[in-house]
CSV table of N, CA and C in Angstrom, one decimal:
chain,number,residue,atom,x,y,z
S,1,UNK,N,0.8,-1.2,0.0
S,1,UNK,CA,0.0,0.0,0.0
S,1,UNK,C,0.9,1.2,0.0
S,2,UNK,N,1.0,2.2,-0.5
S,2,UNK,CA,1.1,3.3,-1.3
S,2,UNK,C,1.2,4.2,0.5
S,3,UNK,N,2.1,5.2,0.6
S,3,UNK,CA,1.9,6.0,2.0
S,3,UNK,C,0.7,7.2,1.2
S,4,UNK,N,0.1,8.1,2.0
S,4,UNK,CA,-0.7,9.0,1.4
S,4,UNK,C,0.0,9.8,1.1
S,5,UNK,N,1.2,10.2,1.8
S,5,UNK,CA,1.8,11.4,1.6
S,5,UNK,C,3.0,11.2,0.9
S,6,UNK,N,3.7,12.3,-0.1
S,6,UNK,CA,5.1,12.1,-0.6
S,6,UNK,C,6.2,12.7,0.0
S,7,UNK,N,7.1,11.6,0.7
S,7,UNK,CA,7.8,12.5,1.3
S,7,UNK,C,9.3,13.3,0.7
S,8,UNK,N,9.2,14.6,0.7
S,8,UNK,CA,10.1,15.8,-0.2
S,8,UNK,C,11.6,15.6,0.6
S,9,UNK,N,11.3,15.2,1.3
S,9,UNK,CA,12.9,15.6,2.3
S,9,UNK,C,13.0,16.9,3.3
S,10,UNK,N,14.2,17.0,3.9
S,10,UNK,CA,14.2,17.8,5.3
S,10,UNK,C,13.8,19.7,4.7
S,11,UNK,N,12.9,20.1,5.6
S,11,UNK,CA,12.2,21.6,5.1
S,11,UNK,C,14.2,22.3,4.9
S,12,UNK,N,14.9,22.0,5.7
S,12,UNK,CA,16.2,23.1,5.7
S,12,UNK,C,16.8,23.0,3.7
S,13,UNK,N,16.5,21.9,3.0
S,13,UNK,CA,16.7,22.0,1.8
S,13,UNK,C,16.1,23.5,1.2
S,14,UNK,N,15.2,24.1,1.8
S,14,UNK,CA,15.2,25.2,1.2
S,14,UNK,C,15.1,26.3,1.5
S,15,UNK,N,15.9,27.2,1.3
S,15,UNK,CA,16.2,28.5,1.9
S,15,UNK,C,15.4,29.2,2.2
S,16,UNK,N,14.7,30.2,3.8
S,16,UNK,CA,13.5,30.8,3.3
S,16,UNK,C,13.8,31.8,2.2
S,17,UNK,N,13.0,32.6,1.6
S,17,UNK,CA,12.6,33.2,0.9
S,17,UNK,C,12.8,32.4,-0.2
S,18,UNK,N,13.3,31.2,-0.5
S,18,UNK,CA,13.3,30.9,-1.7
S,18,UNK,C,12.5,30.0,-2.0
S,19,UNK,N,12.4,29.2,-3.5
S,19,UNK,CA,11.4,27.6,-3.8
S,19,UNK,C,12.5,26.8,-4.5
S,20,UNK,N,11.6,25.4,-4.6
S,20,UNK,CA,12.7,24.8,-5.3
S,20,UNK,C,11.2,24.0,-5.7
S,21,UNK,N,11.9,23.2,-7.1
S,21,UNK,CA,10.7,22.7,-8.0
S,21,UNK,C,10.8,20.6,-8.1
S,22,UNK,N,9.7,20.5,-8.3
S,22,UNK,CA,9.6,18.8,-8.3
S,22,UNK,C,8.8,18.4,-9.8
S,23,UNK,N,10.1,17.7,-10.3
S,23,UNK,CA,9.1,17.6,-11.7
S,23,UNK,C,8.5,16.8,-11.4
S,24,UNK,N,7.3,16.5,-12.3
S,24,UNK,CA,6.6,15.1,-12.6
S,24,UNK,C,6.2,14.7,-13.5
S,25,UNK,N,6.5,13.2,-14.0
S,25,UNK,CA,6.9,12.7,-14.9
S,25,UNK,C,5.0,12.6,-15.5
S,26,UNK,N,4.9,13.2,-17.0
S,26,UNK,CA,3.1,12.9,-16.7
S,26,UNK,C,2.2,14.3,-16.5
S,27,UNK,N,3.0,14.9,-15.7
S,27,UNK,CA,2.0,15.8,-14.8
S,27,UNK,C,3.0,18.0,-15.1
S,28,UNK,N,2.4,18.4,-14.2
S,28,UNK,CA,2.7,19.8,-13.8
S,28,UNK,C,4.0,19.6,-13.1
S,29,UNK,N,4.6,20.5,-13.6
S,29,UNK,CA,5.8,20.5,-12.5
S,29,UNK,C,5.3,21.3,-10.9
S,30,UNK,N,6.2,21.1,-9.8
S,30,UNK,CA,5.6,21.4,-9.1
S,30,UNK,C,6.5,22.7,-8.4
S,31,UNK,N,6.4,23.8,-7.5
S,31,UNK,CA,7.4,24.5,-6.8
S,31,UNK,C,6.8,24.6,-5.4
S,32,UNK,N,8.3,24.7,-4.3
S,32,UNK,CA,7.9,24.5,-3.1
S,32,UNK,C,8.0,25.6,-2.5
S,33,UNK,N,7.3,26.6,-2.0
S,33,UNK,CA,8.1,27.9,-1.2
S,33,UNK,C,7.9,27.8,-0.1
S,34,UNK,N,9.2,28.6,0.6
S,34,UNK,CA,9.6,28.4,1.9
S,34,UNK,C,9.7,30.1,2.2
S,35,UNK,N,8.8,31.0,3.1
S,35,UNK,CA,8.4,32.1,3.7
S,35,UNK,C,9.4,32.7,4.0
S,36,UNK,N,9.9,33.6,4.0
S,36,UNK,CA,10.7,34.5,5.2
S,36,UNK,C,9.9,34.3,6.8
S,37,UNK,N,8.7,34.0,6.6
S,37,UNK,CA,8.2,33.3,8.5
S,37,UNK,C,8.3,32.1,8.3
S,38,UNK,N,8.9,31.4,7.5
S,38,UNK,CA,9.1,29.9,7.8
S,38,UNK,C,8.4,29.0,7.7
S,39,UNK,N,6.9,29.8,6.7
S,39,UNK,CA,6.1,28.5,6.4
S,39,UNK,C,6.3,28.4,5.0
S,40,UNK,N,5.6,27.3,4.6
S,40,UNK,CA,5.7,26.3,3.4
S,40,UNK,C,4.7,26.3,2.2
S,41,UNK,N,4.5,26.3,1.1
S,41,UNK,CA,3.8,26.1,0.7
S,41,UNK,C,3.3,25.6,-1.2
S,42,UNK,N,2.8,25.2,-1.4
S,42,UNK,CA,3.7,24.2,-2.7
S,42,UNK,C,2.2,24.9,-3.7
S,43,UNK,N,2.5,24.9,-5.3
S,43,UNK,CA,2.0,25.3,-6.5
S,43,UNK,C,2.3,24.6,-7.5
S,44,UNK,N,1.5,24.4,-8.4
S,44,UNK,CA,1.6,24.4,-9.7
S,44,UNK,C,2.7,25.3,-10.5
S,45,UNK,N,3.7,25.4,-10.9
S,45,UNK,CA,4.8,25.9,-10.6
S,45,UNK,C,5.0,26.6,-12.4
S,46,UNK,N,4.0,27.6,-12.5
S,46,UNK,CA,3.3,27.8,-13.7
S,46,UNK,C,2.2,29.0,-13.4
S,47,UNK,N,2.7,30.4,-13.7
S,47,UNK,CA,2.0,31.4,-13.9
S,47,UNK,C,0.7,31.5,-15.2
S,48,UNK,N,-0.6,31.4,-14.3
S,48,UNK,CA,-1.8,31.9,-15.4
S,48,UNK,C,-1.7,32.7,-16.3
S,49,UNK,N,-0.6,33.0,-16.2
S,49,UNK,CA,-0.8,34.7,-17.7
S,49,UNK,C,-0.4,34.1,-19.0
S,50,UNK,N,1.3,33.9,-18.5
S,50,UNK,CA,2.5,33.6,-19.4
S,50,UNK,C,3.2,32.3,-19.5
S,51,UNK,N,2.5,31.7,-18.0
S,51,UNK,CA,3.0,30.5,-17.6
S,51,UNK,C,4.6,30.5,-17.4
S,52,UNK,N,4.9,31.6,-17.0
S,52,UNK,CA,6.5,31.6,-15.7
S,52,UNK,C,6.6,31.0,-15.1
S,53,UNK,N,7.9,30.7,-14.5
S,53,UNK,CA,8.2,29.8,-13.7
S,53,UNK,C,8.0,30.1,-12.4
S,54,UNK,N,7.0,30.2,-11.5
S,54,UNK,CA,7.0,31.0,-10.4
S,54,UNK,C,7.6,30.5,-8.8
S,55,UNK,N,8.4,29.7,-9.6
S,55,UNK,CA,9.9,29.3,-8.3
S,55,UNK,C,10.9,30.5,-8.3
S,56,UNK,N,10.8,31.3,-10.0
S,56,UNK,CA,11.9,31.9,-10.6
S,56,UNK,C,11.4,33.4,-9.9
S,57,UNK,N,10.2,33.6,-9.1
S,57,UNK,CA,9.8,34.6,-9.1
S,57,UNK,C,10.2,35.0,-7.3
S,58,UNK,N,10.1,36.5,-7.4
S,58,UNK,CA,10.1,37.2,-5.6
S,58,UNK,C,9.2,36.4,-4.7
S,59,UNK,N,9.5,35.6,-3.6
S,59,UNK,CA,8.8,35.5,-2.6
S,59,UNK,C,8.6,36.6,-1.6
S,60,UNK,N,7.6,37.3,-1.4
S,60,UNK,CA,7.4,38.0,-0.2
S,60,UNK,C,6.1,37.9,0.4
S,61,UNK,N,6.4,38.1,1.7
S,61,UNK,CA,5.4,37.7,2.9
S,61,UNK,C,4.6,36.5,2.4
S,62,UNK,N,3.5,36.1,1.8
S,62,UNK,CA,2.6,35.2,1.6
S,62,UNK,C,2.2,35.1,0.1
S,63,UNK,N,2.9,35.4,-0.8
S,63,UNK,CA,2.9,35.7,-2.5
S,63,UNK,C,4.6,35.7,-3.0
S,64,UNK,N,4.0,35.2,-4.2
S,64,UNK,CA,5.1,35.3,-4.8
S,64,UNK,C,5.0,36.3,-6.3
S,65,UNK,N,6.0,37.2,-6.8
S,65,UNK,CA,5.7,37.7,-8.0
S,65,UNK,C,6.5,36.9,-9.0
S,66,UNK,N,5.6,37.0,-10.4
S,66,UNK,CA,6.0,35.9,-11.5
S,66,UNK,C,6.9,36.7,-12.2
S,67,UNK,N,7.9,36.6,-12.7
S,67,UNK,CA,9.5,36.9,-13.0
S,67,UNK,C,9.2,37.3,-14.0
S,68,UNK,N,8.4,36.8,-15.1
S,68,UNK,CA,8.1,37.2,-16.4
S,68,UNK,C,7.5,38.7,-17.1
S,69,UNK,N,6.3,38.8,-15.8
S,69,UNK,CA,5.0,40.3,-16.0
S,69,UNK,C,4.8,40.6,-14.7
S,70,UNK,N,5.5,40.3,-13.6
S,70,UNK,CA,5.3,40.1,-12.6
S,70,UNK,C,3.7,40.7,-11.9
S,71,UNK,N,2.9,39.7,-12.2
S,71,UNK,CA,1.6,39.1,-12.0
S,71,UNK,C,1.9,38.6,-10.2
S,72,UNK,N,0.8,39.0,-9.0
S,72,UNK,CA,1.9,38.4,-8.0
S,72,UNK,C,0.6,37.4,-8.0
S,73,UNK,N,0.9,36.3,-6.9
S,73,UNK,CA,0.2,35.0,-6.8
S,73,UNK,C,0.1,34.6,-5.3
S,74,UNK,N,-0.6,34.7,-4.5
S,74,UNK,CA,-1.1,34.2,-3.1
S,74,UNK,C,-0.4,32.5,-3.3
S,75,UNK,N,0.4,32.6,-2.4
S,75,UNK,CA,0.8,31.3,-1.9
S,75,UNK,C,0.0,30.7,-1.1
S,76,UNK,N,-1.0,31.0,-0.9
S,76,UNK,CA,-1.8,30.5,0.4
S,76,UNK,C,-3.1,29.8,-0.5
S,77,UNK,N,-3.9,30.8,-1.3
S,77,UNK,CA,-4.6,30.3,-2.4
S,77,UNK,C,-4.6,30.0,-3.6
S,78,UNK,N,-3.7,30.4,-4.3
S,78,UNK,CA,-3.6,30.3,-5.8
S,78,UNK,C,-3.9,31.5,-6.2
S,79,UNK,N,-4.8,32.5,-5.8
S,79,UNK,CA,-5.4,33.6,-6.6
S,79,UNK,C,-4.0,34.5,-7.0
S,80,UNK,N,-4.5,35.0,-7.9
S,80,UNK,CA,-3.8,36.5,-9.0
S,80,UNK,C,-4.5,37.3,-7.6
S,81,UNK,N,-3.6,38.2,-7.5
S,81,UNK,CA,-4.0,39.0,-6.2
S,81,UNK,C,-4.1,40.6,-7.5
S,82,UNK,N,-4.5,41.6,-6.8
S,82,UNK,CA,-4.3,43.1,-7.7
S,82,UNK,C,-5.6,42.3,-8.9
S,83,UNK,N,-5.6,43.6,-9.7
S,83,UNK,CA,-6.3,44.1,-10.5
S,83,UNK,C,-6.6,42.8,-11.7
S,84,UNK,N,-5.6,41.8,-12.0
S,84,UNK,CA,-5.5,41.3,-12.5
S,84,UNK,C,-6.0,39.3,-12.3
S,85,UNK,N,-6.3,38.4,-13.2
S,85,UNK,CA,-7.5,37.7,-12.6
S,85,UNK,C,-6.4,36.0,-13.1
S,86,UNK,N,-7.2,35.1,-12.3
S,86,UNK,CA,-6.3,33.7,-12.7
S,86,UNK,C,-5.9,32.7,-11.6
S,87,UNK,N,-5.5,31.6,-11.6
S,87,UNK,CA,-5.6,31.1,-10.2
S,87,UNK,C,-4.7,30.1,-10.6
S,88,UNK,N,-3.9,29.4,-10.0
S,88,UNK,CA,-2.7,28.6,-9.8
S,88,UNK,C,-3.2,27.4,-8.9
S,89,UNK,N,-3.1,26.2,-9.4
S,89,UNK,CA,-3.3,24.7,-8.8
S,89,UNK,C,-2.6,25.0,-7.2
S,90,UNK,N,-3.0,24.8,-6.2
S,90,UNK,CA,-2.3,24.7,-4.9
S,90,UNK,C,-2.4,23.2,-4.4
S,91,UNK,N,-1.1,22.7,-3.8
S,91,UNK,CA,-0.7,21.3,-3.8
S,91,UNK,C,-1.5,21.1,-2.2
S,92,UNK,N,-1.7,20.4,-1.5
S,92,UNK,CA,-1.8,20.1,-0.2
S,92,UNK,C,-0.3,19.7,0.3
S,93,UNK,N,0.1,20.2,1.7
S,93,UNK,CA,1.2,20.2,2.2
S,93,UNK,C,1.7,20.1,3.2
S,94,UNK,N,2.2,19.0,4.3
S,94,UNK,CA,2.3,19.5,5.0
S,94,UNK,C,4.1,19.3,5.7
S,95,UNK,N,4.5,20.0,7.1
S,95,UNK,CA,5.1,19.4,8.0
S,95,UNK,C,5.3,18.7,8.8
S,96,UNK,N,6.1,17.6,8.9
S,96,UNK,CA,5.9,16.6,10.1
S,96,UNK,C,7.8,16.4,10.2
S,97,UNK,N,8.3,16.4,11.9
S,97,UNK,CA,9.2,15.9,12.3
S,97,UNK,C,10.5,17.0,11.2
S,98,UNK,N,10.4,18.2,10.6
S,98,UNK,CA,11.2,18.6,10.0
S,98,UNK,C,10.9,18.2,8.2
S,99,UNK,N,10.5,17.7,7.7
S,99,UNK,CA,10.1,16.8,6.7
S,99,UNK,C,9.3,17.1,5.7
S,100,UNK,N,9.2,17.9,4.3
S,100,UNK,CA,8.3,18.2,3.8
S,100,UNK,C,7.6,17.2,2.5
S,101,UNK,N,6.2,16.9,3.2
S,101,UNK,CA,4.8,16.0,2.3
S,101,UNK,C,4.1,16.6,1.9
S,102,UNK,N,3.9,16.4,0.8
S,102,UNK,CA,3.2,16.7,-0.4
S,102,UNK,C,1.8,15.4,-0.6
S,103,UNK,N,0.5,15.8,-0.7
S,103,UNK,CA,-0.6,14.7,-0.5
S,103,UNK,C,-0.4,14.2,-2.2
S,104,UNK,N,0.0,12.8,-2.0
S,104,UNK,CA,0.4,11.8,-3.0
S,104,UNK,C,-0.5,11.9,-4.1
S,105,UNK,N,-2.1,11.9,-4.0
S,105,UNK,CA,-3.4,11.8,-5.1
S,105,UNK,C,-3.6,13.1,-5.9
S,106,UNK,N,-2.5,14.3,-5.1
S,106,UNK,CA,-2.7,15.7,-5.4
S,106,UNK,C,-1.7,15.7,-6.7
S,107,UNK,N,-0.4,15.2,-6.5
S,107,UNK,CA,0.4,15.3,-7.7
S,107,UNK,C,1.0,13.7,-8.2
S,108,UNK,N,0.4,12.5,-7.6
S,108,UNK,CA,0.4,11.6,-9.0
S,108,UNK,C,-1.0,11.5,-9.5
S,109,UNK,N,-0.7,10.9,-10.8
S,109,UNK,CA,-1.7,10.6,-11.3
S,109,UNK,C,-2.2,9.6,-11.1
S,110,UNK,N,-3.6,9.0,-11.2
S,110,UNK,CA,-4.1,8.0,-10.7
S,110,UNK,C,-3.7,6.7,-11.6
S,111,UNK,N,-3.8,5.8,-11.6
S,111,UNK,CA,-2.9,4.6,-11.9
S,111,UNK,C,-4.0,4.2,-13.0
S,112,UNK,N,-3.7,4.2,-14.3
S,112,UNK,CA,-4.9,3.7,-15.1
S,112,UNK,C,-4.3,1.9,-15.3
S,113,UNK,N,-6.0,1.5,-15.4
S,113,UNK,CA,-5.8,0.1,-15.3
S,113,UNK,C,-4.9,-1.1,-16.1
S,114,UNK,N,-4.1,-0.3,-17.0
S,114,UNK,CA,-2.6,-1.3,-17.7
S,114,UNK,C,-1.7,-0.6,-17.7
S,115,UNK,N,-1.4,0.7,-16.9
S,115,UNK,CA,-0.5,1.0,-17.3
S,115,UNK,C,0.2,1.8,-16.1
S,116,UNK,N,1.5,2.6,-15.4
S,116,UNK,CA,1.8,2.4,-14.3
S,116,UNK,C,1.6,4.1,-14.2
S,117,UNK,N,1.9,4.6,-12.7
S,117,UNK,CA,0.9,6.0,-12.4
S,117,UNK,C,2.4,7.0,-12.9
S,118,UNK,N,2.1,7.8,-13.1
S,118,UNK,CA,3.0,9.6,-13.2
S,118,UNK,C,3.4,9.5,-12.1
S,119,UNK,N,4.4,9.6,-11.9
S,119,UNK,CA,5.4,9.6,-10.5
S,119,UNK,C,6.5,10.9,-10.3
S,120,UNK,N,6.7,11.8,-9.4
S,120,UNK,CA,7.7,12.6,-9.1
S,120,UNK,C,9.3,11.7,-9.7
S,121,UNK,N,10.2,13.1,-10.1
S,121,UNK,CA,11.0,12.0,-10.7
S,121,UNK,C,11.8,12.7,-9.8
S,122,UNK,N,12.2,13.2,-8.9
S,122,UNK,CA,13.1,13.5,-7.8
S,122,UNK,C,12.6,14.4,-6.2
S,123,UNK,N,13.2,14.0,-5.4
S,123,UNK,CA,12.5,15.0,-3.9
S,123,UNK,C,13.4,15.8,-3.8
């Protein structure tokens, strides 16, 4: 049996203010941000406008801005914050024991019946 959760490895792999990204083989790539307060929180790693890389973009306080048009994006919800409209996939996430999990059904794909599921190809 499958755990529920994927586990990413120790939260210190990423700097605060910065993200770092998890491809998937199949799927969205993914990015993980880490707060200047020290919380966490993971996206579809792919701006609504232009589709930037929004690992590549400013983290501040609880958004990050997209590097490309800088469009900024609520790390908390997905929303385009300001004047401008669009919404970003948000992963489920959590912390445990120093350790960052990602909910497994959120970023693989479900396992079709011949053939084997979309899998993260690195933590």
């Amino acid at each position: 049996m499958e755990a529920k959760w994927l586990d990413l490895g120790p939260t210190t792999q990423i700097e605060a203010g910065m993200a770092a990204t998890l491809p998937v083989i199949g799927g969205e790539e993914i990015a993980v941000f880490h707060t200047m307060r020290g919380e966490f929180y993971a996206l579809v790693n792919k701006c609504p406008h232009r589709q930037g890389p929004l690992s590549q973009g400013i983290v501040h306080g609880d958004s990050v801005t997209c590097p490309l048009h800088n469009w900024r994006i609520s790390l908390k919800s997905g929303q385009v914050l300001g004047d401008d409209e669009g919404c970003v996939p948000t992963i489920p996430l959590k912390i445990d024991c120093g350790r960052i999990y990602l909910l497994r059904e959120a970023v693989v794909a479900p396992r079709p019946a011949d053939g084997p599921a979309a899998e993260p190809q690195a933590a």
